[in-house]
Amino acid sequence: MAENTGGEGLLFLTDEQLRKGIEAMFFAYRGFTADPDRILETKDYGRAHHRAVHFIHRSPGTTVSNLLLILGVTKQSLNRVLRSLIDDGLVRSEKGKVDARERHLHLTDKGQMLERELSDAQRARMRAAYRTAGPQAVAGFRQVLEAMMDPEMRRQYNRLKEGG
Amino acid sequence: MAENTGGEGLLFLTDEQLRKGIEAMFFAYRGFTADPDRILETKDYGRAHHRAVHFIHRSPGTTVSNLLLILGVTKQSLNRVLRSLIDDGLVRSEKGKVDARERHLHLTDKGQMLERELSDAQRARMRAAYRTAGPQAVAGFRQVLEAMMDPEMRRQYNRLKEGG
DNA sequence: TTGGAAAGTCAACAAGGCTGACATAAATTC
DNA sequence: GAATTTATGTCAGCCTTGTTGACTTTCCAA
């Protein structure tokens, strides 16, 4: 079957093409989470912990509210996860100095270690995929993903993208 | 910040680049599931039902074992979902003619209707993203996703890709 | 000083994963 | 033909991670 996904600028969006994209997202996301999941399992954490650790690492000193926005879960759900990370000494929560209602979140050294382990694994897979596909494919990959986001999430993504 | 994701064939895989890819996957997957999730909510189904319906539609007459392979869950987990779909008259389960131990799964008309509704929504978003990003980006998108899959999942994906 | 925002907590619930144990029918092997 | 294996289904119980609702404490700002 001729794929016709080439760069000739034609529209080619058959249902078949779109379905393949949908299934690619499904199977790829499984791969994407597989390595961290294996690590987390050995440590009695889950994906929710990974996400929190990732974004705290990404934006040290971020507040709970901000994290809620990014993760898109309820504070009760996030709190449960943060609670265990704080109790286990991976995350430090500090009262804000300008606004003392806010809690600013940081990874401890122990938290950094877990983050490192998880992101090393995830980056390794991403790196391998990027190498296999090549730079041009990577640019396209990012473009399509970005276009697939909800506008609000795209805002969050771009905010993070430019160091912040 | 110069992005340097262009097509000049150099290696550019900084941790920063990889992190962006990781976050793009995270946020994009949220968008990817958002529309079906909204529809499913109104019908008291979840993502697990969507996945079952999708792959039964995709491979009519598929067996329970095959579905287990593709979805990567336990039979107990799948059974709970199939049970409700069968009881609600969306899926028909038939004893195999050559091997009567197997159950062959089909969508009923009602099941086809739900599948249509869900996939229309998901395709609409995918189509919009593809249009925005352009054909060349789409090819790259698919290449990277494919490279990101576990080998076993890539096999499943390719099996499905070529009608079947 | 009071209203509302930020955060935390308790309780209860649901979806959808998981394991383990067991049942049944049918196919396959010995 | 008997024994074993395979495909499926089901019961029971557990876990994670999401949800809603109610309530409190803290504290900024009008």
Short mmCIF file of C-alpha atoms (C1' of nucleotides) in Angstrom, two decimals:
data_model
loop_
_atom_site.label_atom_id
_atom_site.label_comp_id
_atom_site.label_asym_id
_atom_site.label_seq_id
_atom_site.Cartn_x
_atom_site.Cartn_y
_atom_site.Cartn_z
CA MET A 1 0.00 0.00 0.00
CA ALA A 2 1.47 3.37 -1.04
CA GLU A 3 1.54 5.50 2.06
CA ASN A 4 1.64 8.94 0.51
CA THR A 5 2.84 10.64 3.65
CA GLY A 6 5.55 12.42 1.70
CA GLY A 7 6.26 16.08 1.62
CA GLU A 8 4.48 17.05 -1.55
CA GLY A 9 2.06 19.38 0.13
CA LEU A 10 -1.15 17.61 -0.87
CA LEU A 11 -4.03 16.88 1.44
CA PHE A 12 -4.08 13.20 2.18
CA LEU A 13 -6.18 13.03 5.30
CA THR A 14 -8.14 9.90 4.71
CA ASP A 15 -9.82 8.26 7.69
CA GLU A 16 -7.26 5.51 7.24
CA GLN A 17 -4.35 7.91 7.63
CA LEU A 18 -5.93 9.48 10.67
CA ARG A 19 -6.62 6.13 12.25
CA LYS A 20 -3.00 5.19 11.88
CA GLY A 21 -1.99 8.37 13.63
CA ILE A 22 -4.42 7.61 16.44
CA GLU A 23 -3.08 4.11 16.90
CA ALA A 24 0.50 5.36 16.71
CA MET A 25 -0.25 7.74 19.58
CA PHE A 26 -1.77 4.92 21.59
CA PHE A 27 1.08 2.47 21.18
CA ALA A 28 3.81 5.08 21.41
CA TYR A 29 2.47 6.46 24.65
CA ARG A 30 2.75 3.01 26.12
CA GLY A 31 6.42 2.95 25.21
CA PHE A 32 6.84 6.46 26.46
CA THR A 33 5.71 5.55 29.97
CA ALA A 34 7.04 1.99 30.10
CA ASP A 35 10.56 2.68 31.41
CA PRO A 36 9.65 5.11 34.19
CA ASP A 37 6.77 2.84 35.17
CA ARG A 38 9.15 -0.04 35.72
CA ILE A 39 11.37 2.09 37.94
CA LEU A 40 8.48 3.54 39.89
CA GLU A 41 7.07 0.10 40.56
CA THR A 42 10.16 -0.90 42.51
CA LYS A 43 9.77 2.18 44.67
CA ASP A 44 6.07 2.04 45.39
CA TYR A 45 5.32 5.16 43.42
CA GLY A 46 3.14 5.67 40.38
CA ARG A 47 2.87 7.91 37.37
CA ALA A 48 1.25 10.61 39.42
CA HIS A 49 4.40 10.84 41.52
CA HIS A 50 6.51 10.97 38.40
CA ARG A 51 4.53 13.85 37.00
CA ALA A 52 4.78 15.84 40.20
CA VAL A 53 8.51 15.21 40.49
CA HIS A 54 9.04 16.11 36.86
CA PHE A 55 7.33 19.47 37.01
CA ILE A 56 8.80 20.42 40.38
CA HIS A 57 12.21 19.66 38.95
CA ARG A 58 11.33 21.67 35.89
CA SER A 59 10.13 24.71 37.79
CA PRO A 60 11.75 24.70 41.21
CA GLY A 61 9.84 26.77 43.72
CA THR A 62 6.57 26.39 41.83
CA THR A 63 3.42 26.63 43.91
CA VAL A 64 0.77 24.02 44.49
CA SER A 65 -1.74 26.05 42.50
CA ASN A 66 0.57 26.25 39.56
CA LEU A 67 1.17 22.53 39.68
CA LEU A 68 -2.58 21.96 39.78
CA LEU A 69 -2.93 23.99 36.60
CA ILE A 70 -0.23 22.08 34.80
CA LEU A 71 -1.29 18.62 35.91
CA GLY A 72 -5.01 19.19 35.57
CA VAL A 73 -6.07 17.20 38.60
CA THR A 74 -7.88 18.15 41.78
CA LYS A 75 -5.95 19.43 44.75
CA GLN A 76 -7.08 16.43 46.77
CA SER A 77 -5.56 14.13 44.22
CA LEU A 78 -2.35 16.12 43.99
CA ASN A 79 -2.18 16.53 47.73
CA ARG A 80 -2.18 12.81 48.31
CA VAL A 81 0.79 12.45 45.99
CA LEU A 82 2.66 15.47 47.38
CA ARG A 83 2.01 14.26 50.90
CA SER A 84 3.82 10.99 50.30
CA LEU A 85 6.68 12.71 48.46
CA ILE A 86 7.12 15.19 51.30
CA ASP A 87 6.83 12.52 53.99
CA ASP A 88 9.39 10.39 52.17
CA GLY A 89 11.76 13.35 51.99
CA LEU A 90 11.79 13.80 48.21
CA VAL A 91 10.01 17.12 48.12
CA ARG A 92 10.39 20.15 50.36
CA SER A 93 7.44 22.51 50.80
CA GLU A 94 8.17 26.07 51.92
CA LYS A 95 5.87 28.82 52.98
CA GLY A 96 6.06 31.71 50.52
CA LYS A 97 7.92 34.81 51.69
CA VAL A 98 5.91 37.34 49.76
CA ASP A 99 2.65 35.44 50.05
CA ALA A 100 2.75 33.10 53.00
CA ARG A 101 -0.34 31.19 51.87
CA GLU A 102 1.53 29.74 48.98
CA ARG A 103 3.74 26.70 49.27
CA HIS A 104 6.82 26.64 47.14
CA LEU A 105 7.94 23.20 46.13
CA HIS A 106 11.49 21.99 45.68
CA LEU A 107 13.10 18.61 45.20
CA THR A 108 15.46 17.49 47.95
CA ASP A 109 18.67 15.74 47.01
CA LYS A 110 16.83 12.48 47.34
CA GLY A 111 14.11 13.85 45.09
CA GLN A 112 16.69 14.95 42.55
CA MET A 113 18.07 11.44 42.52
CA LEU A 114 14.71 9.90 41.70
CA GLU A 115 14.01 12.54 39.09
CA ARG A 116 17.34 11.84 37.50
CA GLU A 117 16.73 8.13 37.39
CA LEU A 118 13.30 8.53 35.84
CA SER A 119 14.24 11.16 33.32
CA ASP A 120 17.40 9.34 32.31
CA ALA A 121 15.28 6.36 31.39
CA GLN A 122 12.70 8.41 29.58
CA ARG A 123 15.28 10.47 27.75
CA ALA A 124 17.13 7.36 26.66
CA ARG A 125 14.08 6.11 24.84
CA MET A 126 13.32 9.50 23.40
CA ARG A 127 16.90 9.88 22.25
CA ALA A 128 16.85 6.50 20.55
CA ALA A 129 13.60 7.33 18.80
CA TYR A 130 14.92 10.71 17.69
CA ARG A 131 18.11 9.16 16.36
CA THR A 132 16.18 6.54 14.45
CA ALA A 133 13.77 9.02 12.95
CA GLY A 134 16.19 11.84 12.25
CA PRO A 135 16.15 15.59 12.84
CA GLN A 136 13.56 16.44 10.25
CA ALA A 137 11.14 13.88 11.61
CA VAL A 138 11.70 15.27 15.10
CA ALA A 139 10.70 18.74 14.00
CA GLY A 140 7.51 17.35 12.49
CA PHE A 141 6.84 15.27 15.56
CA ARG A 142 6.95 18.32 17.76
CA GLN A 143 4.82 20.36 15.39
CA VAL A 144 2.03 17.81 15.26
CA LEU A 145 2.06 17.25 19.02
CA GLU A 146 1.89 20.96 19.64
CA ALA A 147 -1.02 21.32 17.26
CA MET A 148 -2.81 18.50 19.04
CA MET A 149 -2.82 20.19 22.45
CA ASP A 150 -5.72 22.11 23.89
CA PRO A 151 -4.96 25.84 23.68
CA GLU A 152 -4.64 26.10 27.45
CA MET A 153 -2.19 23.21 27.56
CA ARG A 154 -0.28 24.69 24.65
CA ARG A 155 0.10 27.83 26.71
CA GLN A 156 1.45 25.84 29.62
CA TYR A 157 3.75 23.92 27.34
CA ASN A 158 5.15 27.05 25.73
CA ARG A 159 5.57 28.69 29.08
CA LEU A 160 7.69 25.78 30.20
CA LYS A 161 9.48 25.59 26.89
CA GLU A 162 11.04 28.97 27.36
CA GLY A 163 12.85 28.32 30.59
CA GLY A 164 10.70 29.35 33.48
CA MET B 1 16.35 30.82 21.77
CA ALA B 2 17.36 29.20 18.48
CA GLU B 3 15.61 25.85 18.31
CA ASN B 4 17.83 24.09 15.81
CA THR B 5 15.31 21.37 15.07
CA GLY B 6 15.83 21.87 11.38
CA GLY B 7 16.64 19.31 8.78
CA GLU B 8 20.38 19.76 8.52
CA GLY B 9 21.18 16.28 9.71
CA LEU B 10 23.21 17.22 12.77
CA LEU B 11 22.86 15.64 16.14
CA PHE B 12 21.17 18.08 18.47
CA LEU B 13 19.91 15.84 21.22
CA THR B 14 20.50 17.99 24.24
CA ASP B 15 18.66 17.12 27.42
CA GLU B 16 16.70 20.30 26.83
CA GLN B 17 15.49 19.12 23.44
CA LEU B 18 14.59 15.74 24.83
CA ARG B 19 12.73 17.25 27.75
CA LYS B 20 10.65 19.32 25.37
CA GLY B 21 9.75 16.19 23.47
CA ILE B 22 8.76 14.49 26.70
CA GLU B 23 6.55 17.34 27.77
CA ALA B 24 5.06 17.60 24.30
CA MET B 25 4.03 13.94 24.56
CA PHE B 26 2.49 14.55 27.95
CA PHE B 27 0.42 17.56 26.99
CA ALA B 28 -0.49 16.26 23.55
CA TYR B 29 -1.77 12.98 24.92
CA ARG B 30 -4.12 14.95 27.11
CA GLY B 31 -5.52 16.64 24.04
CA PHE B 32 -5.62 13.36 22.22
CA THR B 33 -7.94 11.78 24.80
CA ALA B 34 -9.92 14.89 25.77
CA ASP B 35 -12.69 14.72 23.18
CA PRO B 36 -13.53 11.02 23.48
CA ASP B 37 -13.34 11.34 27.26
CA ARG B 38 -16.01 14.03 27.20
CA ILE B 39 -18.30 11.84 25.11
CA LEU B 40 -17.68 8.74 27.20
CA GLU B 41 -18.46 10.59 30.41
CA THR B 42 -22.01 11.26 29.26
CA LYS B 43 -22.48 7.55 28.60
CA ASP B 44 -20.96 6.11 31.75
CA TYR B 45 -18.07 4.56 29.91
CA GLY B 46 -14.36 5.17 30.22
CA ARG B 47 -11.20 5.01 28.19
CA ALA B 48 -11.01 1.28 28.67
CA HIS B 49 -14.34 0.90 26.85
CA HIS B 50 -13.13 3.19 24.11
CA ARG B 51 -10.02 1.11 23.55
CA ALA B 52 -12.01 -2.12 23.37
CA VAL B 53 -14.54 -0.63 20.98
CA HIS B 54 -11.80 0.84 18.83
CA PHE B 55 -9.92 -2.39 18.34
CA ILE B 56 -13.02 -4.51 17.86
CA HIS B 57 -14.11 -2.08 15.17
CA ARG B 58 -10.65 -2.21 13.71
CA SER B 59 -10.49 -6.00 13.61
CA PRO B 60 -14.03 -7.37 13.56
CA GLY B 61 -14.21 -10.95 14.74
CA THR B 62 -11.04 -10.64 16.77
CA THR B 63 -10.75 -12.98 19.74
CA VAL B 64 -10.50 -12.12 23.40
CA SER B 65 -6.90 -13.37 23.51
CA ASN B 66 -5.92 -11.15 20.63
CA LEU B 67 -7.52 -8.15 22.28
CA LEU B 68 -5.63 -8.94 25.47
CA LEU B 69 -2.37 -8.88 23.54
CA ILE B 70 -3.12 -5.56 21.90
CA LEU B 71 -4.41 -3.82 24.98
CA GLY B 72 -1.85 -5.24 27.36
CA VAL B 73 -4.19 -5.72 30.30
CA THR B 74 -5.30 -8.75 32.26
CA LYS B 75 -8.27 -10.78 31.18
CA GLN B 76 -10.07 -9.85 34.38
CA SER B 77 -9.69 -6.20 33.56
CA LEU B 78 -10.76 -6.63 29.96
CA ASN B 79 -13.59 -8.93 30.92
CA ARG B 80 -15.15 -6.31 33.16
CA VAL B 81 -15.20 -3.90 30.25
CA LEU B 82 -16.39 -6.43 27.65
CA ARG B 83 -19.07 -7.64 30.03
CA SER B 84 -20.66 -4.21 30.22
CA LEU B 85 -20.34 -3.65 26.48
CA ILE B 86 -22.00 -6.99 25.76
CA ASP B 87 -24.72 -6.50 28.37
CA ASP B 88 -25.45 -3.05 26.95
CA GLY B 89 -25.72 -4.50 23.47
CA LEU B 90 -22.73 -2.76 21.91
CA VAL B 91 -20.63 -5.85 21.40
CA ARG B 92 -21.61 -9.31 20.22
CA SER B 93 -19.57 -12.33 21.30
CA GLU B 94 -19.72 -15.47 19.18
CA LYS B 95 -18.35 -18.92 19.72
CA GLY B 96 -15.69 -19.75 17.15
CA LYS B 97 -16.65 -22.19 14.41
CA VAL B 98 -13.26 -23.75 13.89
CA ASP B 99 -12.21 -23.48 17.53
CA ALA B 100 -15.21 -23.30 19.80
CA ARG B 101 -13.18 -22.16 22.78
CA GLU B 102 -12.60 -18.81 21.19
CA ARG B 103 -15.03 -15.94 21.32
CA HIS B 104 -15.13 -13.72 18.28
CA LEU B 105 -16.08 -10.13 18.98
CA HIS B 106 -18.11 -7.80 16.78
CA LEU B 107 -19.69 -4.43 17.24
CA THR B 108 -23.48 -4.33 16.99
CA ASP B 109 -25.16 -1.44 15.18
CA LYS B 110 -25.35 0.33 18.51
CA GLY B 111 -21.66 -0.34 19.04
CA GLN B 112 -20.86 0.99 15.59
CA MET B 113 -22.71 4.18 16.46
CA LEU B 114 -20.64 4.77 19.58
CA GLU B 115 -17.44 3.93 17.76
CA ARG B 116 -18.36 6.40 15.06
CA GLU B 117 -19.07 9.14 17.53
CA LEU B 118 -15.80 8.61 19.39
CA SER B 119 -13.60 8.25 16.36
CA ASP B 120 -15.20 11.21 14.60
CA ALA B 121 -14.22 13.35 17.54
CA GLN B 122 -10.73 11.96 17.75
CA ARG B 123 -10.17 12.16 14.03
CA ALA B 124 -11.37 15.75 13.94
CA ARG B 125 -8.63 16.77 16.33
CA MET B 126 -6.04 14.69 14.55
CA ARG B 127 -7.10 16.15 11.21
CA ALA B 128 -6.84 19.70 12.53
CA ALA B 129 -3.38 19.01 13.96
CA TYR B 130 -2.24 17.41 10.71
CA ARG B 131 -3.53 20.33 8.67
CA THR B 132 -1.81 22.81 10.92
CA ALA B 133 1.48 20.98 10.87
CA GLY B 134 1.50 19.95 7.24
CA PRO B 135 2.24 16.67 5.42
CA GLN B 136 5.95 16.64 6.02
CA ALA B 137 5.50 17.12 9.73
CA VAL B 138 2.96 14.30 9.77
CA ALA B 139 5.44 11.89 8.25
CA GLY B 140 7.98 12.82 10.90
CA PHE B 141 5.39 12.54 13.63
CA ARG B 142 4.59 8.99 12.63
CA GLN B 143 8.25 8.04 12.30
CA VAL B 144 9.14 9.22 15.78
CA LEU B 145 6.10 7.60 17.37
CA GLU B 146 6.86 4.33 15.67
CA ALA B 147 10.46 4.45 16.86
CA MET B 148 9.24 5.10 20.38
CA MET B 149 7.17 1.91 20.63
CA ASP B 150 8.32 -1.27 22.28
CA PRO B 151 9.20 -3.81 19.59
CA GLU B 152 6.24 -5.99 20.49
CA MET B 153 3.88 -3.05 20.25
CA ARG B 154 5.44 -1.99 16.98
CA ARG B 155 4.65 -5.43 15.67
CA GLN B 156 1.04 -5.07 16.76
CA TYR B 157 0.87 -1.61 15.27
CA ASN B 158 2.26 -2.73 11.94
CA ARG B 159 0.00 -5.73 11.87
CA LEU B 160 -2.96 -3.42 12.25
CA LYS B 161 -1.54 -0.89 9.84
CA GLU B 162 -1.74 -3.29 6.95
CA GLY B 163 -5.46 -3.96 6.98
CA GLY B 164 -6.28 -6.93 8.95
"C1'" DT C 1 -12.26 44.05 59.67
"C1'" DT C 2 -14.07 41.23 56.62
"C1'" DG C 3 -14.23 38.75 52.16
"C1'" DG C 4 -12.01 35.69 49.45
"C1'" DA C 5 -7.90 33.16 47.87
"C1'" DA C 6 -4.47 29.49 48.87
"C1'" DA C 7 -3.68 25.52 50.97
"C1'" DG C 8 -4.58 21.36 53.58
"C1'" DT C 9 -7.44 17.65 55.24
"C1'" DC C 10 -11.23 14.17 55.99
"C1'" DA C 11 -14.52 11.10 54.02
"C1'" DA C 12 -16.55 8.60 50.52
"C1'" DC C 13 -16.72 6.90 46.03
"C1'" DA C 14 -15.51 5.08 41.12
"C1'" DA C 15 -12.73 3.49 37.27
"C1'" DG C 16 -9.64 0.51 35.96
"C1'" DG C 17 -5.43 -1.55 36.79
"C1'" DC C 18 -3.58 -5.87 39.51
"C1'" DT C 19 -3.17 -10.96 41.73
"C1'" DG C 20 -4.90 -15.40 43.00
"C1'" DA C 21 -8.07 -19.06 42.77
"C1'" DC C 22 -11.23 -21.66 40.51
"C1'" DA C 23 -14.72 -23.44 36.74
"C1'" DT C 24 -15.86 -24.95 32.21
"C1'" DA C 25 -15.58 -26.35 27.60
"C1'" DA C 26 -12.98 -27.62 23.91
"C1'" DA C 27 -8.83 -28.91 21.70
"C1'" DT C 28 -4.69 -31.47 21.74
"C1'" DT C 29 -1.51 -34.87 23.13
"C1'" DC C 30 -0.19 -39.10 24.89
"C1'" DG D 1 -9.91 -42.76 25.99
"C1'" DA D 2 -7.52 -40.24 29.51
"C1'" DA D 3 -4.77 -36.55 30.69
"C1'" DT D 4 -3.26 -32.09 29.75
"C1'" DT D 5 -3.40 -27.62 27.83
"C1'" DT D 6 -5.81 -23.64 26.08
"C1'" DA D 7 -9.42 -20.02 25.90
"C1'" DT D 8 -12.55 -17.95 28.41
"C1'" DG D 9 -15.17 -16.44 32.31
"C1'" DT D 10 -15.84 -15.26 37.05
"C1'" DC D 11 -15.34 -14.33 42.17
"C1'" DA D 12 -12.92 -11.87 45.67
"C1'" DG D 13 -9.89 -8.56 47.14
"C1'" DC D 14 -6.33 -5.12 46.63
"C1'" DC D 15 -4.07 -0.62 44.83
"C1'" DT D 16 -3.54 3.84 42.48
"C1'" DT D 17 -5.39 7.75 41.07
"C1'" DG D 18 -8.98 10.18 39.75
"C1'" DT D 19 -13.57 12.43 41.52
"C1'" DT D 20 -17.03 15.46 44.81
"C1'" DG D 21 -18.28 17.69 48.99
"C1'" DA D 22 -17.47 19.75 53.34
"C1'" DC D 23 -14.69 22.04 56.34
"C1'" DT D 24 -10.59 24.55 58.50
"C1'" DT D 25 -6.62 27.51 58.76
"C1'" DT D 26 -3.96 31.07 57.15
"C1'" DC D 27 -3.42 35.38 55.48
"C1'" DC D 28 -3.67 39.05 51.70
"C1'" DA D 29 -6.12 43.03 50.28
"C1'" DA D 30 -9.89 46.11 49.89
#
